[in-house]
PDB file of C-alpha atoms in Angstrom:
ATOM      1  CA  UNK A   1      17.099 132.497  57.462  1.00  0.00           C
ATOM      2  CA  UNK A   2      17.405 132.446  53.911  1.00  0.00           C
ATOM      3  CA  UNK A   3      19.282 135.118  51.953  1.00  0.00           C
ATOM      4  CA  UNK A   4      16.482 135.912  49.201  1.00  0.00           C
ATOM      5  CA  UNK A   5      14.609 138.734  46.884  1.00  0.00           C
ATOM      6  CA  UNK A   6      12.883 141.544  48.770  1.00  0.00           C
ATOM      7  CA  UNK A   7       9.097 139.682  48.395  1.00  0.00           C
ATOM      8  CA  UNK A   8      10.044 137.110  50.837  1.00  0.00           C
ATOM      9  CA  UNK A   9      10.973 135.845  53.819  1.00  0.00           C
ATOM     10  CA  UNK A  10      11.662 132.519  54.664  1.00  0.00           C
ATOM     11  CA  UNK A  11      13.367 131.155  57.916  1.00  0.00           C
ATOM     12  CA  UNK A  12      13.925 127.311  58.509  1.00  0.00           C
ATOM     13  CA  UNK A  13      14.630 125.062  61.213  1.00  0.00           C
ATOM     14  CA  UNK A  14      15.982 121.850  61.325  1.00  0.00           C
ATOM     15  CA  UNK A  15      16.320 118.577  63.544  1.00  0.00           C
ATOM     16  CA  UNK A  16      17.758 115.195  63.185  1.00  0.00           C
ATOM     17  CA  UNK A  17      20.545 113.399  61.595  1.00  0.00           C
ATOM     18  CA  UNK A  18      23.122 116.793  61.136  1.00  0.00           C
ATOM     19  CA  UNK A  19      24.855 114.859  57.640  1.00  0.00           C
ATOM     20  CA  UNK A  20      21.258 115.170  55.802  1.00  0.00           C
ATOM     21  CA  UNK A  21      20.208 118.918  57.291  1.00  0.00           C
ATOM     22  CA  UNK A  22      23.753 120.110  56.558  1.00  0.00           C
ATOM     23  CA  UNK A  23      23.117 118.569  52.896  1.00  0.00           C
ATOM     24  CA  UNK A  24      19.681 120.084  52.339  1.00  0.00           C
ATOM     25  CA  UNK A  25      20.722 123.368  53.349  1.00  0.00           C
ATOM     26  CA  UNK A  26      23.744 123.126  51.020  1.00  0.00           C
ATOM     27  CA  UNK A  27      21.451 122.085  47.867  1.00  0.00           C
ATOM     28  CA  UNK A  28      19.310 124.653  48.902  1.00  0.00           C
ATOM     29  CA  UNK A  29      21.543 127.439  48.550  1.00  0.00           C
ATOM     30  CA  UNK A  30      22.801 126.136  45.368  1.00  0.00           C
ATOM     31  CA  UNK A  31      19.933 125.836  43.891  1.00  0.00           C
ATOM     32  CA  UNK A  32      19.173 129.856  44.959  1.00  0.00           C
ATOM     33  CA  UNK A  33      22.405 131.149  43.632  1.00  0.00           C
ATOM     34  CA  UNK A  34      22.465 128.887  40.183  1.00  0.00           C
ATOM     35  CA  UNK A  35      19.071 129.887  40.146  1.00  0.00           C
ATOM     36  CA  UNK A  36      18.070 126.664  39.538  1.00  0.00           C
ATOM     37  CA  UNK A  37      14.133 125.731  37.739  1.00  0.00           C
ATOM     38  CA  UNK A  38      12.781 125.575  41.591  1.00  0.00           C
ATOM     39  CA  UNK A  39      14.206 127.480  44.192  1.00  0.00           C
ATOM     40  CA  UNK A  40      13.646 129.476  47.183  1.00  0.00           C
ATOM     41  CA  UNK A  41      13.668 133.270  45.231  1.00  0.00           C
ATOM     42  CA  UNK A  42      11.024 131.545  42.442  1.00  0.00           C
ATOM     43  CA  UNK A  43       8.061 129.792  44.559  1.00  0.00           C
ATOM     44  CA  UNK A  44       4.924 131.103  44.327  1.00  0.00           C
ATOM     45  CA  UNK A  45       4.120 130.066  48.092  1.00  0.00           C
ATOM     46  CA  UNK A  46       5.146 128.541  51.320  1.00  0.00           C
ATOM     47  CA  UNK A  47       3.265 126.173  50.447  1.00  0.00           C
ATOM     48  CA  UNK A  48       5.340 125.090  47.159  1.00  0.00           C
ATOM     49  CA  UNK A  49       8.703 125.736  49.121  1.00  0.00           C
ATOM     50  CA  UNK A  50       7.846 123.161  51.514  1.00  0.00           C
ATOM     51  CA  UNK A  51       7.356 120.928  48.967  1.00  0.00           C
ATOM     52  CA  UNK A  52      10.133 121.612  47.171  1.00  0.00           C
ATOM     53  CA  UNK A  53      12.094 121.264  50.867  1.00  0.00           C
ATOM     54  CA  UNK A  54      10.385 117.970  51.446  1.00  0.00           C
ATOM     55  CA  UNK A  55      11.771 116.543  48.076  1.00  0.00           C
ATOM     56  CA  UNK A  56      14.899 117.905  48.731  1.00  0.00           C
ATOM     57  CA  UNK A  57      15.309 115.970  51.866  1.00  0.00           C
ATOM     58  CA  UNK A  58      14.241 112.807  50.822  1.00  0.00           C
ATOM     59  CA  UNK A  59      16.995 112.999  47.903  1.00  0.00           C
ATOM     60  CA  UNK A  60      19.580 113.215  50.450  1.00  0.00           C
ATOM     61  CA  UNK A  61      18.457 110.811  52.612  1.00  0.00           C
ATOM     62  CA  UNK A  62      18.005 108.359  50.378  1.00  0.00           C
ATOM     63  CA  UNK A  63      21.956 109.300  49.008  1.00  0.00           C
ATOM     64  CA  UNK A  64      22.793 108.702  52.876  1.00  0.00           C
ATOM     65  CA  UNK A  65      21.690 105.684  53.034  1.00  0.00           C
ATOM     66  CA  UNK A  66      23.036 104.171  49.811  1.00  0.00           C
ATOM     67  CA  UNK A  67      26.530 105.369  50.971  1.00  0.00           C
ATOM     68  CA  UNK A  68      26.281 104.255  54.344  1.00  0.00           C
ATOM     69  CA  UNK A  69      25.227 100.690  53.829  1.00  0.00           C
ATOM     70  CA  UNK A  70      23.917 100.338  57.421  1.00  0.00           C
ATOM     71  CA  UNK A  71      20.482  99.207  58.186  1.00  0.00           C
ATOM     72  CA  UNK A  72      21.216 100.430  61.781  1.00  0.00           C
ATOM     73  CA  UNK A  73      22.044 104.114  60.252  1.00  0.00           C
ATOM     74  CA  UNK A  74      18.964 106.887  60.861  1.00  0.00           C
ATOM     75  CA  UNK A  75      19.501 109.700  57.937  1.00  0.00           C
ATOM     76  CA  UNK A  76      16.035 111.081  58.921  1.00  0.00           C
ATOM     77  CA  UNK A  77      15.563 114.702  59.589  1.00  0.00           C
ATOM     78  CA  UNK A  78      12.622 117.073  59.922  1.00  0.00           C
ATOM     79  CA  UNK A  79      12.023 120.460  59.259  1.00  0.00           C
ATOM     80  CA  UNK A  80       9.788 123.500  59.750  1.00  0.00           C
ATOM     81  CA  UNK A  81       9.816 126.054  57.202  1.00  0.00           C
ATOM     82  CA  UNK A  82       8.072 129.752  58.508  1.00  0.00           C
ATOM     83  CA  UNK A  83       7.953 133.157  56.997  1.00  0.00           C
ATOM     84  CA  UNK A  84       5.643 134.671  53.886  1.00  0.00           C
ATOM     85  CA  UNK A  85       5.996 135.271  50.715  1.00  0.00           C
ATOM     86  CA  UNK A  86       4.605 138.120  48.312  1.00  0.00           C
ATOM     87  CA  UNK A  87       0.713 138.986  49.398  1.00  0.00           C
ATOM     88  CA  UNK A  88       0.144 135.821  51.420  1.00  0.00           C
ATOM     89  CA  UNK A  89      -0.530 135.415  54.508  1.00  0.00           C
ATOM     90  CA  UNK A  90       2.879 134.911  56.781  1.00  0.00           C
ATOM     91  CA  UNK A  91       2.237 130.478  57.779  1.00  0.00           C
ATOM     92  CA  UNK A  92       4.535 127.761  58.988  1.00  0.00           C
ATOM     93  CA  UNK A  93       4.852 124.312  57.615  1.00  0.00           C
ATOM     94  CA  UNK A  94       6.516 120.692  59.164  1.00  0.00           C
ATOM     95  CA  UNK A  95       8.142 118.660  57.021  1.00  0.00           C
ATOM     96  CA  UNK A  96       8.286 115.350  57.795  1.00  0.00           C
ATOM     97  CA  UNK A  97      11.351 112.948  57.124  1.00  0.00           C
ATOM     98  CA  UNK A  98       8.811 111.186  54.403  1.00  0.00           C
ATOM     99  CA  UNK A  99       9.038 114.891  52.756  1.00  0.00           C
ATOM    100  CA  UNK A 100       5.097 115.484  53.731  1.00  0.00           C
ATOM    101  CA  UNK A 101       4.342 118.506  55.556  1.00  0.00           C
ATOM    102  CA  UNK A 102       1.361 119.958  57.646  1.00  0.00           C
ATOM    103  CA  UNK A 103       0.695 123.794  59.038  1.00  0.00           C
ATOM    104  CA  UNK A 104      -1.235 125.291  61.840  1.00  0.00           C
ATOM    105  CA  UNK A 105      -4.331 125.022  62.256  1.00  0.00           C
ATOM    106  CA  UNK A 106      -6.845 125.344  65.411  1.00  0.00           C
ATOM    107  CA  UNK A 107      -6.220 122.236  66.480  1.00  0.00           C
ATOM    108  CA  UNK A 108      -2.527 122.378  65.913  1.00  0.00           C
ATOM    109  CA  UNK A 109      -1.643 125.898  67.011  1.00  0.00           C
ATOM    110  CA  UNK A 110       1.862 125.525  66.621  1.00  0.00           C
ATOM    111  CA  UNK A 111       4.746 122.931  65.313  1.00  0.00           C
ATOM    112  CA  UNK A 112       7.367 121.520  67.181  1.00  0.00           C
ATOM    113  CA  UNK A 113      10.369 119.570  65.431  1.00  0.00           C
ATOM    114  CA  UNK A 114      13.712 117.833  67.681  1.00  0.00           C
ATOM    115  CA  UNK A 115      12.620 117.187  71.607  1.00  0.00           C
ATOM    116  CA  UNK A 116       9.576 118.170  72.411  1.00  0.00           C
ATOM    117  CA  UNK A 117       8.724 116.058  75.361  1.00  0.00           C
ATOM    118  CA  UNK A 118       9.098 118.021  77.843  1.00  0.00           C
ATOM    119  CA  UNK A 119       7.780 121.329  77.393  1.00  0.00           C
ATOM    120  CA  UNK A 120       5.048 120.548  75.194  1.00  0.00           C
ATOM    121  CA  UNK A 121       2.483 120.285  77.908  1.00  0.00           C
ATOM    122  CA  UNK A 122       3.140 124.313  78.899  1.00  0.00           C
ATOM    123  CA  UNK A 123       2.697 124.948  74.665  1.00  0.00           C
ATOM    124  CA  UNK A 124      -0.713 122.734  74.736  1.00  0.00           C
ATOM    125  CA  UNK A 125      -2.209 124.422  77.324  1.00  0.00           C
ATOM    126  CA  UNK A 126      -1.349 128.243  76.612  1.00  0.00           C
ATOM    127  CA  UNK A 127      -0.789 128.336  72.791  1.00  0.00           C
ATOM    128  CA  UNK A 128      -4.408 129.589  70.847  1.00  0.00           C
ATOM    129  CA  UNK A 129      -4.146 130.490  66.994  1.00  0.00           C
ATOM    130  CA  UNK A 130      -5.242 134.024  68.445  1.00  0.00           C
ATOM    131  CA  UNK A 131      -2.521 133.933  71.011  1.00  0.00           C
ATOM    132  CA  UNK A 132      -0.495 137.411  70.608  1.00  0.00           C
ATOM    133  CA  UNK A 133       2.690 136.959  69.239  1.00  0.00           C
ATOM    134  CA  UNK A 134       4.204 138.756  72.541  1.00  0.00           C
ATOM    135  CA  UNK A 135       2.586 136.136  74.731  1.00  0.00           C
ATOM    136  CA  UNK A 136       3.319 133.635  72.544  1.00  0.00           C
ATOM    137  CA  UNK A 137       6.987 134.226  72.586  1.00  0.00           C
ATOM    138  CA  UNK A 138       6.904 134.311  76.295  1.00  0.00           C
ATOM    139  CA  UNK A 139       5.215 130.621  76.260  1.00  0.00           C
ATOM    140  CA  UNK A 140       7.602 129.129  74.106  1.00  0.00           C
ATOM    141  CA  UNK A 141      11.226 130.663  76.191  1.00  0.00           C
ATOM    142  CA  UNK A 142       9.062 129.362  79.421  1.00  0.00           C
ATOM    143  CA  UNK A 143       8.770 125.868  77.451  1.00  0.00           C
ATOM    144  CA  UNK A 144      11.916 126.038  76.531  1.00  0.00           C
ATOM    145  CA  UNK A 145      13.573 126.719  79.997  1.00  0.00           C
ATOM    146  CA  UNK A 146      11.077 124.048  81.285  1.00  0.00           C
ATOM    147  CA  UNK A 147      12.968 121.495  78.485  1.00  0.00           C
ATOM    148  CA  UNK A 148      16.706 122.240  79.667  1.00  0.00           C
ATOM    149  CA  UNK A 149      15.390 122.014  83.174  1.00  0.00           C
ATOM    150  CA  UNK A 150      14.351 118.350  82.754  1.00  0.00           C
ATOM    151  CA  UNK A 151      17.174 117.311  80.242  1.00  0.00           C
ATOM    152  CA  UNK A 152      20.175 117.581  80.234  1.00  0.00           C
ATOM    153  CA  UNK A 153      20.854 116.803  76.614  1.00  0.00           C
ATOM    154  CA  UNK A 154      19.229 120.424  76.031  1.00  0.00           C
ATOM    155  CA  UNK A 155      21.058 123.631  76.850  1.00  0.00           C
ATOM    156  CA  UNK A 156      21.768 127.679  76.320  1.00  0.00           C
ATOM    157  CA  UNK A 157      21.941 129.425  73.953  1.00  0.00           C
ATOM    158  CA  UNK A 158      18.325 129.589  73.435  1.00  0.00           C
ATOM    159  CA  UNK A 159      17.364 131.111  69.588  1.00  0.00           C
ATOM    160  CA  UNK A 160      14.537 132.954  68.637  1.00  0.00           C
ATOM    161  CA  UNK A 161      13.172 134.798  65.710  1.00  0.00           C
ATOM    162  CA  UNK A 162      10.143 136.776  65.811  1.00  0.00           C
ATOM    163  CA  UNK A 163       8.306 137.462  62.804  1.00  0.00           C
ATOM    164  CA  UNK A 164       5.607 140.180  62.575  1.00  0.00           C
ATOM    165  CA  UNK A 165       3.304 139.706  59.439  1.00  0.00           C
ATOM    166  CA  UNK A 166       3.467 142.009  56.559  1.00  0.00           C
ATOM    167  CA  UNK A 167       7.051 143.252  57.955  1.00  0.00           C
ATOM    168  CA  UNK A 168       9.326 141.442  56.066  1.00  0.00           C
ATOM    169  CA  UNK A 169      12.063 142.154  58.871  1.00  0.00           C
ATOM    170  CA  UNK A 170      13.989 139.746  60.685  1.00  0.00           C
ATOM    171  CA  UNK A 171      15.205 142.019  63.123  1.00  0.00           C
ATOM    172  CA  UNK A 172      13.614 140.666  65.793  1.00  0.00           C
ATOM    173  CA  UNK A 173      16.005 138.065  66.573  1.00  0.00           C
ATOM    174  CA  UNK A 174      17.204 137.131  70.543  1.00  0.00           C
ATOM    175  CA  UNK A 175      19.942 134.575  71.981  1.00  0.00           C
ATOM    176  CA  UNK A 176      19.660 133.777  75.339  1.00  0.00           C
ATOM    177  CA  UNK A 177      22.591 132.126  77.046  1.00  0.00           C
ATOM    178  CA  UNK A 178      21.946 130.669  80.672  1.00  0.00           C
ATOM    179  CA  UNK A 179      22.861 133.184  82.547  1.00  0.00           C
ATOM    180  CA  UNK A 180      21.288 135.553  80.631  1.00  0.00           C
ATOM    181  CA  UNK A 181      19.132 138.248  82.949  1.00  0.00           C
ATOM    182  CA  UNK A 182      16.100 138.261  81.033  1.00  0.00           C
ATOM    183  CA  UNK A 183      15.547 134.697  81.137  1.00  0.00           C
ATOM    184  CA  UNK A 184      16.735 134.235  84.708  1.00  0.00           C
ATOM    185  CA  UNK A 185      13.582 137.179  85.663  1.00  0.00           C
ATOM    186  CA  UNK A 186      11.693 134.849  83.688  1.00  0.00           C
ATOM    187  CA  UNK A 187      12.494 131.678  85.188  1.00  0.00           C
ATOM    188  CA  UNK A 188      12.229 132.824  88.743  1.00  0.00           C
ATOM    189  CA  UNK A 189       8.597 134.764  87.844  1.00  0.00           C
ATOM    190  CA  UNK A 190       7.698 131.343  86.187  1.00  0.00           C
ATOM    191  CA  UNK A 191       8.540 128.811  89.154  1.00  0.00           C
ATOM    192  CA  UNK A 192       6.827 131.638  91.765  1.00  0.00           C
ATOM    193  CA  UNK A 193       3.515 131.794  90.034  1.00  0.00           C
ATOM    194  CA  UNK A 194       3.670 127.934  89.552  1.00  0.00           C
ATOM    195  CA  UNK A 195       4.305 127.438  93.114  1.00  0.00           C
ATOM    196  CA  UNK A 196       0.930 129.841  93.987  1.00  0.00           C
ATOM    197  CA  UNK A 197      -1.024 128.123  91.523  1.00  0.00           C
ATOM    198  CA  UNK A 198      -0.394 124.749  93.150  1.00  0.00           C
ATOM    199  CA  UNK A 199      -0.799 126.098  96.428  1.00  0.00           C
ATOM    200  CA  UNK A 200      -4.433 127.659  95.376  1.00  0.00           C
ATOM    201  CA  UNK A 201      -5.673 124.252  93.806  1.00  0.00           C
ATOM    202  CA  UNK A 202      -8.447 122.879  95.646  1.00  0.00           C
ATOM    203  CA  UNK A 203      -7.398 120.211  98.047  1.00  0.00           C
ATOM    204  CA  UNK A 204      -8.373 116.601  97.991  1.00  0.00           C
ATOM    205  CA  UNK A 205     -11.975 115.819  98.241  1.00  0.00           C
ATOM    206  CA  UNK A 206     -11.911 113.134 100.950  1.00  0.00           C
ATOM    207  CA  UNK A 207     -15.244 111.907  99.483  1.00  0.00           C
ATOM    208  CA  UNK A 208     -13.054 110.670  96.435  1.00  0.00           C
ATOM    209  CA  UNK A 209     -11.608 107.682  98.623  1.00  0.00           C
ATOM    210  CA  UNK A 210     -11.707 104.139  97.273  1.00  0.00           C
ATOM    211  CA  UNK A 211     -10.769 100.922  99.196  1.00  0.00           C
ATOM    212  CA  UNK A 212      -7.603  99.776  97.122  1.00  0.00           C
ATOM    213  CA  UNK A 213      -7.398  96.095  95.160  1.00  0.00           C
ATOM    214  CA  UNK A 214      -5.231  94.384  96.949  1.00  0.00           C
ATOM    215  CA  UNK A 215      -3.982  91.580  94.385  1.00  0.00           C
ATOM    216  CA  UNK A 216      -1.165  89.675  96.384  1.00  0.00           C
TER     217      UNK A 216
END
């Protein structure tokens, strides 16, 4: 989260190559405290910000590159910028390594940036725009215990920052680590009512039965 003036709130999160995010968070706290022509306290919207984020990256990436002088080195990173500013409405944005972005919509629901493999199926099928923000969170720490259960690559702590529209507070932020009891009660709730559901799905209709190719 961004320290900025009292009409905004802006929270980012970042994936990829750690040289460029580190470098586009740097410029864009200097650019804030020199007050700079565009910055994250001047904007108009989230909109513009993730613009402004998008060129931003690209500038570092491309400064990454140069300096690198390896055709085999990946500066790209990706972004998703959240939070509201002034009398619009609270929104999210993705920003792409190209420096485009996209938001939610009703057919994308929500934005996912880093690995996203695994526990984007749970996300697909629960996540509505009109989702509560309480169910919502509990999809997303169910996705995300789902994710460190199938890779091992991804572990505790688990962040997360709920925003409430029209609040301008941040205060709603958690860190799980794994053997947190909160997310242990969820895990085990989780795995129990998966368990029933499979056991209540209808069993096999026989009448399905093919006779099998056999090639060889």
């Amino acid at each position: 989260a961004f320290d900025t003036i009292s009409d905004r709130k802006i929270i980012l999160l970042c994936a990829g190559n750690l040289a460029t995010t580190q470098a586009v968070l740097e410029q864009l706290h200097r650019d804030k405290i020199k007050n700079a022509k565009i910055n994250l306290n001047n904007v108009e919207s989230l909109f513009e910000a993730a613009e402004y984020l998008g060129h931003v990256s690209v500038e570092k990436q491309k400064q990454h590159v140069s300096s690198a002088g390896q055709s085999a080195f990946n500066p790209s990173a990706s972004f998703i910028l959240a939070g509201q500013i002034g009398t619009d409405p609270h929104s999210a944005y993705m920003v792409y390594a190209e420096g485009n972005s996209i938001t939610s919509s009703a057919n994308t629901p929500f934005l996912q940036i880093g690995e996203s493999k695994y526990g984007k199926p749970i996300l697909d099928r629960f996540l509505k725009l009109d989702t509560s923000i309480d169910e919502a969170a509990r999809c997303c720490l169910v996705s995300m215990d789902s994710t460190i259960r199938s890779n091992a690559s991804v572990g505790a702590p688990v962040e997360m920052l709920i925003y409430r529209k029209n609040s301008f507070s941040l205060g709603e932020y958690y860190c799980f680590d794994d053997d947190d009891d909160y997310m242990l009660r969820l895990r085990r709730s989780w795995e129990t009512k998966l368990r029933e559901a499979i056991a209540a799905l209808p069993t096999l209709d026989k009448g399905s039965v093919r006779p099998m190719r056999v090639d060889l």
